PDB file of C-alpha atoms in Angstrom:
ATOM      1  CA  UNK I   1      69.202 -37.710   0.106  1.00 47.00           C
ATOM      2  CA  UNK I   2      69.179 -33.632   0.935  1.00 58.00           C
ATOM      3  CA  UNK I   3      72.027 -31.001   1.788  1.00 75.00           C
ATOM      4  CA  UNK I   4      70.785 -30.676   5.065  1.00 82.00           C
ATOM      5  CA  UNK I   5      73.282 -31.294   7.437  1.00 91.00           C
ATOM      6  CA  UNK I   6      72.890 -33.663   9.988  1.00 97.00           C
ATOM      7  CA  UNK I   7      71.712 -31.572  13.431  1.00 98.00           C
ATOM      8  CA  UNK I   8      71.672 -32.497  16.633  1.00 98.00           C
ATOM      9  CA  UNK I   9      69.920 -30.252  19.362  1.00 98.00           C
ATOM     10  CA  UNK I  10      70.301 -30.687  22.761  1.00 98.00           C
ATOM     11  CA  UNK I  11      67.234 -28.887  25.433  1.00 98.00           C
ATOM     12  CA  UNK I  12      69.523 -27.996  28.347  1.00 98.00           C
ATOM     13  CA  UNK I  13      68.343 -26.614  31.895  1.00 97.00           C
ATOM     14  CA  UNK I  14      70.804 -23.585  32.562  1.00 97.00           C
ATOM     15  CA  UNK I  15      73.559 -23.014  31.397  1.00 96.00           C
ATOM     16  CA  UNK I  16      76.719 -25.689  31.583  1.00 94.00           C
ATOM     17  CA  UNK I  17      73.823 -28.728  32.134  1.00 95.00           C
ATOM     18  CA  UNK I  18      75.087 -28.927  29.022  1.00 97.00           C
ATOM     19  CA  UNK I  19      79.074 -30.015  29.608  1.00 95.00           C
ATOM     20  CA  UNK I  20      77.791 -32.354  32.560  1.00 90.00           C
ATOM     21  CA  UNK I  21      75.783 -34.930  30.595  1.00 88.00           C
ATOM     22  CA  UNK I  22      76.504 -34.161  26.573  1.00 97.00           C
ATOM     23  CA  UNK I  23      79.460 -32.574  26.446  1.00 97.00           C
ATOM     24  CA  UNK I  24      80.921 -34.900  25.085  1.00 97.00           C
ATOM     25  CA  UNK I  25      78.302 -36.234  22.252  1.00 98.00           C
ATOM     26  CA  UNK I  26      78.365 -32.595  21.629  1.00 98.00           C
ATOM     27  CA  UNK I  27      81.449 -32.720  20.955  1.00 98.00           C
ATOM     28  CA  UNK I  28      82.655 -35.456  19.030  1.00 98.00           C
ATOM     29  CA  UNK I  29      79.668 -35.262  16.618  1.00 98.00           C
ATOM     30  CA  UNK I  30      80.727 -31.023  16.165  1.00 98.00           C
ATOM     31  CA  UNK I  31      84.697 -33.040  14.970  1.00 98.00           C
ATOM     32  CA  UNK I  32      82.263 -35.604  12.551  1.00 97.00           C
ATOM     33  CA  UNK I  33      81.004 -31.904  11.240  1.00 97.00           C
ATOM     34  CA  UNK I  34      77.611 -32.601  12.687  1.00 98.00           C
ATOM     35  CA  UNK I  35      75.804 -29.293  13.400  1.00 98.00           C
ATOM     36  CA  UNK I  36      74.938 -28.976  17.061  1.00 98.00           C
ATOM     37  CA  UNK I  37      72.056 -27.042  18.910  1.00 98.00           C
ATOM     38  CA  UNK I  38      71.541 -25.958  22.194  1.00 98.00           C
ATOM     39  CA  UNK I  39      68.706 -24.667  23.116  1.00 98.00           C
ATOM     40  CA  UNK I  40      69.024 -23.612  27.283  1.00 98.00           C
ATOM     41  CA  UNK I  41      65.952 -22.971  28.905  1.00 98.00           C
ATOM     42  CA  UNK I  42      66.479 -20.766  31.687  1.00 97.00           C
ATOM     43  CA  UNK I  43      69.001 -17.570  32.101  1.00 96.00           C
ATOM     44  CA  UNK I  44      71.214 -19.326  35.250  1.00 95.00           C
ATOM     45  CA  UNK I  45      70.067 -16.640  37.462  1.00 94.00           C
ATOM     46  CA  UNK I  46      69.606 -19.338  41.180  1.00 93.00           C
ATOM     47  CA  UNK I  47      73.807 -19.619  40.582  1.00 90.00           C
ATOM     48  CA  UNK I  48      76.340 -18.807  42.837  1.00 89.00           C
ATOM     49  CA  UNK I  49      77.572 -15.657  42.307  1.00 87.00           C
ATOM     50  CA  UNK I  50      81.086 -13.971  42.206  1.00 82.00           C
ATOM     51  CA  UNK I  51      82.448 -15.592  45.390  1.00 79.00           C
ATOM     52  CA  UNK I  52      80.423 -18.148  45.870  1.00 82.00           C
ATOM     53  CA  UNK I  53      77.588 -16.194  46.979  1.00 86.00           C
ATOM     54  CA  UNK I  54      74.585 -17.960  47.800  1.00 88.00           C
ATOM     55  CA  UNK I  55      71.209 -16.792  45.648  1.00 86.00           C
ATOM     56  CA  UNK I  56      68.595 -15.201  48.923  1.00 83.00           C
ATOM     57  CA  UNK I  57      72.497 -14.081  50.400  1.00 86.00           C
ATOM     58  CA  UNK I  58      73.351 -10.742  51.039  1.00 86.00           C
ATOM     59  CA  UNK I  59      75.353  -9.722  47.800  1.00 85.00           C
ATOM     60  CA  UNK I  60      74.058 -11.876  45.854  1.00 89.00           C
ATOM     61  CA  UNK I  61      72.883 -10.188  42.250  1.00 90.00           C
ATOM     62  CA  UNK I  62      70.689 -12.336  40.413  1.00 89.00           C
ATOM     63  CA  UNK I  63      70.476  -9.938  37.008  1.00 92.00           C
ATOM     64  CA  UNK I  64      74.821 -10.252  37.650  1.00 92.00           C
ATOM     65  CA  UNK I  65      74.110 -13.815  37.689  1.00 94.00           C
ATOM     66  CA  UNK I  66      72.470 -14.299  34.878  1.00 95.00           C
ATOM     67  CA  UNK I  67      75.087 -11.848  32.620  1.00 95.00           C
ATOM     68  CA  UNK I  68      78.558 -13.665  34.165  1.00 95.00           C
ATOM     69  CA  UNK I  69      76.439 -17.976  33.037  1.00 96.00           C
ATOM     70  CA  UNK I  70      75.396 -16.111  29.837  1.00 97.00           C
ATOM     71  CA  UNK I  71      79.311 -15.424  29.266  1.00 97.00           C
ATOM     72  CA  UNK I  72      80.077 -19.472  30.946  1.00 96.00           C
ATOM     73  CA  UNK I  73      77.864 -20.901  29.015  1.00 98.00           C
ATOM     74  CA  UNK I  74      79.494 -19.310  25.755  1.00 98.00           C
ATOM     75  CA  UNK I  75      82.725 -19.902  26.262  1.00 98.00           C
ATOM     76  CA  UNK I  76      81.872 -23.730  27.093  1.00 98.00           C
ATOM     77  CA  UNK I  77      79.640 -23.396  23.989  1.00 98.00           C
ATOM     78  CA  UNK I  78      83.069 -22.533  22.454  1.00 98.00           C
ATOM     79  CA  UNK I  79      85.561 -25.246  23.789  1.00 98.00           C
ATOM     80  CA  UNK I  80      82.294 -27.986  22.872  1.00 98.00           C
ATOM     81  CA  UNK I  81      82.352 -26.294  19.261  1.00 98.00           C
ATOM     82  CA  UNK I  82      78.357 -25.713  19.604  1.00 98.00           C
ATOM     83  CA  UNK I  83      77.152 -24.706  15.896  1.00 98.00           C
ATOM     84  CA  UNK I  84      74.081 -22.755  17.492  1.00 98.00           C
ATOM     85  CA  UNK I  85      73.270 -21.430  20.762  1.00 98.00           C
ATOM     86  CA  UNK I  86      69.869 -21.050  21.852  1.00 98.00           C
ATOM     87  CA  UNK I  87      67.903 -19.391  24.322  1.00 98.00           C
ATOM     88  CA  UNK I  88      64.377 -19.355  25.820  1.00 98.00           C
ATOM     89  CA  UNK I  89      65.665 -17.166  28.798  1.00 96.00           C
ATOM     90  CA  UNK I  90      63.236 -18.482  31.385  1.00 97.00           C
ATOM     91  CA  UNK I  91      63.902 -17.664  35.046  1.00 96.00           C
ATOM     92  CA  UNK I  92      65.977 -20.132  36.784  1.00 96.00           C
ATOM     93  CA  UNK I  93      63.088 -21.651  39.093  1.00 96.00           C
ATOM     94  CA  UNK I  94      66.011 -23.189  41.974  1.00 92.00           C
ATOM     95  CA  UNK I  95      66.268 -26.449  43.150  1.00 92.00           C
ATOM     96  CA  UNK I  96      62.789 -27.778  44.009  1.00 92.00           C
ATOM     97  CA  UNK I  97      60.738 -26.227  47.392  1.00 92.00           C
ATOM     98  CA  UNK I  98      62.177 -22.712  47.175  1.00 92.00           C
ATOM     99  CA  UNK I  99      59.995 -20.095  47.104  1.00 93.00           C
ATOM    100  CA  UNK I 100      61.835 -19.207  43.978  1.00 93.00           C
ATOM    101  CA  UNK I 101      59.724 -22.450  42.228  1.00 94.00           C
ATOM    102  CA  UNK I 102      56.951 -19.096  42.541  1.00 94.00           C
ATOM    103  CA  UNK I 103      58.606 -16.461  40.951  1.00 92.00           C
ATOM    104  CA  UNK I 104      56.709 -14.562  38.068  1.00 91.00           C
ATOM    105  CA  UNK I 105      58.760 -15.479  34.884  1.00 93.00           C
ATOM    106  CA  UNK I 106      59.788 -18.809  36.689  1.00 96.00           C
ATOM    107  CA  UNK I 107      60.394 -22.070  34.066  1.00 97.00           C
ATOM    108  CA  UNK I 108      58.647 -24.165  36.557  1.00 97.00           C
ATOM    109  CA  UNK I 109      56.072 -21.657  36.429  1.00 96.00           C
ATOM    110  CA  UNK I 110      55.564 -21.706  32.532  1.00 97.00           C
ATOM    111  CA  UNK I 111      53.069 -23.052  31.132  1.00 97.00           C
ATOM    112  CA  UNK I 112      54.188 -26.024  28.454  1.00 98.00           C
ATOM    113  CA  UNK I 113      52.221 -25.246  26.037  1.00 98.00           C
ATOM    114  CA  UNK I 114      54.106 -22.133  25.921  1.00 98.00           C
ATOM    115  CA  UNK I 115      57.535 -23.669  26.242  1.00 98.00           C
ATOM    116  CA  UNK I 116      57.117 -25.939  24.133  1.00 98.00           C
ATOM    117  CA  UNK I 117      56.349 -24.072  20.813  1.00 98.00           C
ATOM    118  CA  UNK I 118      58.089 -21.412  21.168  1.00 98.00           C
ATOM    119  CA  UNK I 119      60.689 -25.007  21.185  1.00 98.00           C
ATOM    120  CA  UNK I 120      59.100 -26.731  18.004  1.00 98.00           C
ATOM    121  CA  UNK I 121      59.386 -23.109  16.427  1.00 98.00           C
ATOM    122  CA  UNK I 122      63.282 -23.578  16.785  1.00 98.00           C
ATOM    123  CA  UNK I 123      62.247 -27.389  15.950  1.00 98.00           C
ATOM    124  CA  UNK I 124      61.346 -26.181  12.636  1.00 97.00           C
ATOM    125  CA  UNK I 125      64.050 -24.175  11.414  1.00 97.00           C
ATOM    126  CA  UNK I 126      66.971 -26.552  12.853  1.00 97.00           C
ATOM    127  CA  UNK I 127      64.774 -29.738  11.508  1.00 97.00           C
ATOM    128  CA  UNK I 128      67.010 -32.524  13.793  1.00 98.00           C
ATOM    129  CA  UNK I 129      67.743 -35.508  13.660  1.00 98.00           C
ATOM    130  CA  UNK I 130      68.170 -36.104  16.960  1.00 98.00           C
ATOM    131  CA  UNK I 131      66.475 -34.701  20.162  1.00 98.00           C
ATOM    132  CA  UNK I 132      68.999 -35.535  23.913  1.00 98.00           C
ATOM    133  CA  UNK I 133      66.930 -33.952  26.887  1.00 98.00           C
ATOM    134  CA  UNK I 134      66.110 -34.944  30.485  1.00 97.00           C
ATOM    135  CA  UNK I 135      63.395 -37.943  31.159  1.00 95.00           C
ATOM    136  CA  UNK I 136      60.174 -36.766  32.974  1.00 94.00           C
ATOM    137  CA  UNK I 137      62.142 -37.088  36.241  1.00 92.00           C
ATOM    138  CA  UNK I 138      64.364 -35.031  35.006  1.00 87.00           C
ATOM    139  CA  UNK I 139      67.040 -36.564  35.739  1.00 85.00           C
ATOM    140  CA  UNK I 140      66.770 -36.070  39.752  1.00 84.00           C
ATOM    141  CA  UNK I 141      63.883 -33.579  40.021  1.00 85.00           C
ATOM    142  CA  UNK I 142      65.155 -30.320  39.269  1.00 95.00           C
ATOM    143  CA  UNK I 143      62.128 -28.577  38.379  1.00 96.00           C
ATOM    144  CA  UNK I 144      63.852 -26.846  36.109  1.00 97.00           C
ATOM    145  CA  UNK I 145      64.960 -30.563  34.650  1.00 97.00           C
ATOM    146  CA  UNK I 146      61.094 -32.329  34.293  1.00 97.00           C
ATOM    147  CA  UNK I 147      60.173 -28.552  32.771  1.00 98.00           C
ATOM    148  CA  UNK I 148      62.365 -29.299  29.846  1.00 98.00           C
ATOM    149  CA  UNK I 149      61.335 -32.667  29.479  1.00 98.00           C
ATOM    150  CA  UNK I 150      58.156 -31.865  29.301  1.00 98.00           C
ATOM    151  CA  UNK I 151      58.273 -28.985  26.508  1.00 98.00           C
ATOM    152  CA  UNK I 152      60.747 -30.973  24.711  1.00 98.00           C
ATOM    153  CA  UNK I 153      58.133 -34.135  24.522  1.00 98.00           C
ATOM    154  CA  UNK I 154      55.535 -31.706  24.365  1.00 98.00           C
ATOM    155  CA  UNK I 155      57.232 -29.408  21.111  1.00 98.00           C
ATOM    156  CA  UNK I 156      57.827 -32.769  19.481  1.00 98.00           C
ATOM    157  CA  UNK I 157      53.662 -33.169  19.880  1.00 97.00           C
ATOM    158  CA  UNK I 158      53.646 -30.763  17.673  1.00 97.00           C
ATOM    159  CA  UNK I 159      55.706 -30.977  14.603  1.00 97.00           C
ATOM    160  CA  UNK I 160      55.812 -33.154  11.252  1.00 90.00           C
ATOM    161  CA  UNK I 161      59.181 -34.431  12.913  1.00 95.00           C
ATOM    162  CA  UNK I 162      60.038 -38.101  13.240  1.00 96.00           C
ATOM    163  CA  UNK I 163      64.404 -37.181  15.767  1.00 98.00           C
ATOM    164  CA  UNK I 164      65.979 -40.055  16.807  1.00 98.00           C
ATOM    165  CA  UNK I 165      65.411 -39.023  20.551  1.00 98.00           C
ATOM    166  CA  UNK I 166      67.327 -39.466  23.605  1.00 98.00           C
ATOM    167  CA  UNK I 167      66.780 -39.756  27.820  1.00 98.00           C
ATOM    168  CA  UNK I 168      70.244 -38.961  29.378  1.00 96.00           C
ATOM    169  CA  UNK I 169      70.809 -41.443  32.104  1.00 95.00           C
ATOM    170  CA  UNK I 170      73.613 -42.794  34.109  1.00 89.00           C
ATOM    171  CA  UNK I 171      74.551 -46.396  34.218  1.00 90.00           C
ATOM    172  CA  UNK I 172      74.311 -47.648  38.216  1.00 86.00           C
ATOM    173  CA  UNK I 173      77.558 -49.060  38.218  1.00 84.00           C
ATOM    174  CA  UNK I 174      78.536 -45.529  37.754  1.00 81.00           C
ATOM    175  CA  UNK I 175      76.581 -44.064  40.027  1.00 75.00           C
ATOM    176  CA  UNK I 176      78.387 -46.171  42.622  1.00 78.00           C
ATOM    177  CA  UNK I 177      82.346 -45.530  41.519  1.00 77.00           C
ATOM    178  CA  UNK I 178      80.696 -41.471  42.059  1.00 72.00           C
ATOM    179  CA  UNK I 179      80.342 -42.189  45.438  1.00 69.00           C
ATOM    180  CA  UNK I 180      83.459 -43.208  46.494  1.00 72.00           C
ATOM    181  CA  UNK I 181      85.439 -40.994  44.520  1.00 72.00           C
ATOM    182  CA  UNK I 182      83.642 -37.650  46.793  1.00 69.00           C
ATOM    183  CA  UNK I 183      84.331 -39.383  49.420  1.00 69.00           C
ATOM    184  CA  UNK I 184      87.748 -39.738  48.325  1.00 70.00           C
ATOM    185  CA  UNK I 185      87.642 -36.296  47.574  1.00 66.00           C
ATOM    186  CA  UNK I 186      85.893 -35.248  50.854  1.00 65.00           C
ATOM    187  CA  UNK I 187      87.267 -37.597  53.796  1.00 60.00           C
ATOM    188  CA  UNK I 188      85.155 -35.975  55.501  1.00 63.00           C
ATOM    189  CA  UNK I 189      82.268 -36.588  54.168  1.00 58.00           C
ATOM    190  CA  UNK I 190      79.201 -37.270  56.262  1.00 64.00           C
ATOM    191  CA  UNK I 191      77.093 -40.498  55.652  1.00 66.00           C
ATOM    192  CA  UNK I 192      74.522 -39.379  53.704  1.00 63.00           C
ATOM    193  CA  UNK I 193      71.036 -39.979  55.537  1.00 66.00           C
ATOM    194  CA  UNK I 194      68.883 -43.939  54.734  1.00 68.00           C
ATOM    195  CA  UNK I 195      66.781 -41.716  53.254  1.00 67.00           C
ATOM    196  CA  UNK I 196      68.548 -39.554  51.300  1.00 62.00           C
ATOM    197  CA  UNK I 197      71.376 -42.519  50.117  1.00 59.00           C
ATOM    198  CA  UNK I 198      67.972 -44.236  49.076  1.00 64.00           C
ATOM    199  CA  UNK I 199      67.450 -41.987  47.148  1.00 64.00           C
ATOM    200  CA  UNK I 200      70.897 -41.732  45.614  1.00 62.00           C
ATOM    201  CA  UNK I 201      70.228 -45.110  45.174  1.00 62.00           C
ATOM    202  CA  UNK I 202      67.481 -44.958  42.000  1.00 71.00           C
ATOM    203  CA  UNK I 203      69.380 -42.426  39.964  1.00 79.00           C
ATOM    204  CA  UNK I 204      70.070 -43.723  36.445  1.00 81.00           C
ATOM    205  CA  UNK I 205      69.945 -46.900  35.571  1.00 90.00           C
ATOM    206  CA  UNK I 206      70.969 -50.403  35.694  1.00 90.00           C
ATOM    207  CA  UNK I 207      73.898 -51.562  33.750  1.00 91.00           C
ATOM    208  CA  UNK I 208      72.014 -54.433  31.591  1.00 91.00           C
ATOM    209  CA  UNK I 209      68.615 -51.449  31.040  1.00 93.00           C
ATOM    210  CA  UNK I 210      71.020 -48.956  29.267  1.00 95.00           C
ATOM    211  CA  UNK I 211      70.930 -49.627  25.200  1.00 95.00           C
ATOM    212  CA  UNK I 212      73.209 -46.440  24.652  1.00 97.00           C
ATOM    213  CA  UNK I 213      76.178 -46.602  25.529  1.00 97.00           C
ATOM    214  CA  UNK I 214      78.581 -43.337  23.362  1.00 97.00           C
ATOM    215  CA  UNK I 215      82.417 -43.977  23.648  1.00 96.00           C
ATOM    216  CA  UNK I 216      83.794 -40.150  23.481  1.00 97.00           C
ATOM    217  CA  UNK I 217      86.988 -40.710  25.449  1.00 95.00           C
ATOM    218  CA  UNK I 218      89.142 -38.330  22.906  1.00 96.00           C
ATOM    219  CA  UNK I 219      87.017 -35.927  23.829  1.00 97.00           C
ATOM    220  CA  UNK I 220      86.728 -35.263  27.168  1.00 95.00           C
ATOM    221  CA  UNK I 221      89.648 -33.020  28.064  1.00 95.00           C
ATOM    222  CA  UNK I 222      87.217 -30.393  25.645  1.00 96.00           C
ATOM    223  CA  UNK I 223      83.999 -31.647  28.374  1.00 96.00           C
ATOM    224  CA  UNK I 224      86.838 -30.415  31.320  1.00 95.00           C
ATOM    225  CA  UNK I 225      87.051 -27.427  29.622  1.00 95.00           C
ATOM    226  CA  UNK I 226      83.728 -26.517  29.012  1.00 96.00           C
ATOM    227  CA  UNK I 227      82.815 -27.552  32.814  1.00 94.00           C
ATOM    228  CA  UNK I 228      85.763 -25.227  34.102  1.00 93.00           C
ATOM    229  CA  UNK I 229      84.263 -22.708  32.016  1.00 95.00           C
ATOM    230  CA  UNK I 230      81.412 -22.674  34.445  1.00 94.00           C
ATOM    231  CA  UNK I 231      83.310 -20.658  36.261  1.00 89.00           C
ATOM    232  CA  UNK I 232      81.271 -18.851  38.855  1.00 88.00           C
ATOM    233  CA  UNK I 233      79.900 -22.917  39.602  1.00 85.00           C
ATOM    234  CA  UNK I 234      82.224 -24.345  39.986  1.00 76.00           C
ATOM    235  CA  UNK I 235      82.345 -25.088  43.649  1.00 73.00           C
ATOM    236  CA  UNK I 236      78.755 -27.303  42.482  1.00 69.00           C
ATOM    237  CA  UNK I 237      80.314 -28.943  40.127  1.00 74.00           C
ATOM    238  CA  UNK I 238      82.274 -32.051  41.548  1.00 73.00           C
ATOM    239  CA  UNK I 239      83.936 -33.690  38.838  1.00 76.00           C
ATOM    240  CA  UNK I 240      86.212 -30.380  38.310  1.00 82.00           C
ATOM    241  CA  UNK I 241      87.854 -31.598  41.763  1.00 79.00           C
ATOM    242  CA  UNK I 242      88.833 -34.947  40.369  1.00 80.00           C
ATOM    243  CA  UNK I 243      91.759 -33.480  37.507  1.00 83.00           C
ATOM    244  CA  UNK I 244      91.412 -33.331  34.171  1.00 88.00           C
ATOM    245  CA  UNK I 245      93.181 -37.264  33.495  1.00 85.00           C
ATOM    246  CA  UNK I 246      90.537 -38.966  36.076  1.00 83.00           C
ATOM    247  CA  UNK I 247      87.718 -36.858  34.423  1.00 86.00           C
ATOM    248  CA  UNK I 248      88.479 -38.333  31.211  1.00 85.00           C
ATOM    249  CA  UNK I 249      88.404 -41.962  32.658  1.00 82.00           C
ATOM    250  CA  UNK I 250      85.695 -42.048  34.316  1.00 84.00           C
ATOM    251  CA  UNK I 251      84.133 -39.386  32.118  1.00 86.00           C
ATOM    252  CA  UNK I 252      85.104 -40.591  28.731  1.00 89.00           C
ATOM    253  CA  UNK I 253      81.339 -42.342  28.115  1.00 94.00           C
ATOM    254  CA  UNK I 254      78.394 -41.246  28.124  1.00 96.00           C
ATOM    255  CA  UNK I 255      74.815 -43.129  28.150  1.00 96.00           C
ATOM    256  CA  UNK I 256      71.642 -42.191  26.956  1.00 97.00           C
ATOM    257  CA  UNK I 257      67.971 -44.202  26.668  1.00 96.00           C
ATOM    258  CA  UNK I 258      66.064 -44.153  22.820  1.00 97.00           C
ATOM    259  CA  UNK I 259      62.763 -43.107  23.571  1.00 97.00           C
ATOM    260  CA  UNK I 260      61.815 -42.333  19.310  1.00 97.00           C
ATOM    261  CA  UNK I 261      63.324 -44.274  16.523  1.00 97.00           C
ATOM    262  CA  UNK I 262      61.937 -44.284  13.064  1.00 95.00           C
ATOM    263  CA  UNK I 263      65.010 -46.234  11.826  1.00 96.00           C
ATOM    264  CA  UNK I 264      65.264 -49.515  13.180  1.00 94.00           C
ATOM    265  CA  UNK I 265      68.890 -49.680  14.020  1.00 96.00           C
ATOM    266  CA  UNK I 266      69.675 -52.363  16.035  1.00 95.00           C
ATOM    267  CA  UNK I 267      70.409 -52.319  19.486  1.00 94.00           C
ATOM    268  CA  UNK I 268      72.896 -51.932  21.538  1.00 95.00           C
ATOM    269  CA  UNK I 269      73.772 -49.049  19.179  1.00 97.00           C
ATOM    270  CA  UNK I 270      77.198 -46.338  20.083  1.00 97.00           C
ATOM    271  CA  UNK I 271      76.279 -44.267  18.050  1.00 98.00           C
ATOM    272  CA  UNK I 272      73.010 -41.363  19.223  1.00 98.00           C
ATOM    273  CA  UNK I 273      72.658 -41.798  14.299  1.00 98.00           C
ATOM    274  CA  UNK I 274      72.332 -44.677  14.589  1.00 97.00           C
ATOM    275  CA  UNK I 275      70.397 -45.595  11.386  1.00 96.00           C
ATOM    276  CA  UNK I 276      71.217 -42.175   9.655  1.00 96.00           C
ATOM    277  CA  UNK I 277      74.474 -42.464   8.195  1.00 93.00           C
TER     278      UNK I 277
END
């Protein structure tokens, strides 16, 4: 036994990702007295600027966007009661195929070993019992999400730590429900072309392949408010358009794939800390 607190570390790519994929577990475990550590890898500079101005358009000031998004990130962490925020501050790479993918200092251009070494130092400092990040495809193919996955798994190899390791995912049934709700809120939304529809159908996992379902229903209001703290990105955060009640109905469970475990905890499980307490 040790006096060191149980610790959750979530490794995310951008400001606002912490709320979308793990806002519920961050809030829940903070309320249970677990130390929650958020590592945000990029500065979010490829996000929308004030008034929704897009990257590359006149009036988009990446430096101003970075400052604004850092303030929003800190506000989100306050809502979720995150214990410790660590930022690696790599330049946001933008979506796959954008010119910013190749910009000097972009996270996508950073050698995995370099990013992993920095993250490994944080892991040694915080000694997380549970680490959460994305799968090999960054859940939906974003280069910074893929890179966050790569440096996380490499960092774990650099340390002698043996935390439970999870990748965020979403059940296909929920993805279908999202599609239905998006059409409800956007009656004029065109049908996706077949290739796009096929790609969307591959996001997430079949329900019966997911063995970690964590109920965060009591914390869905905090998760909504954390997303809302990222006000500059509101145009891109569809979930906010649902309203808090509908959001709570749909987003009350967060799902994960368990990829490393030294506890022998049985699956299915409903607690990332099963076997640790």
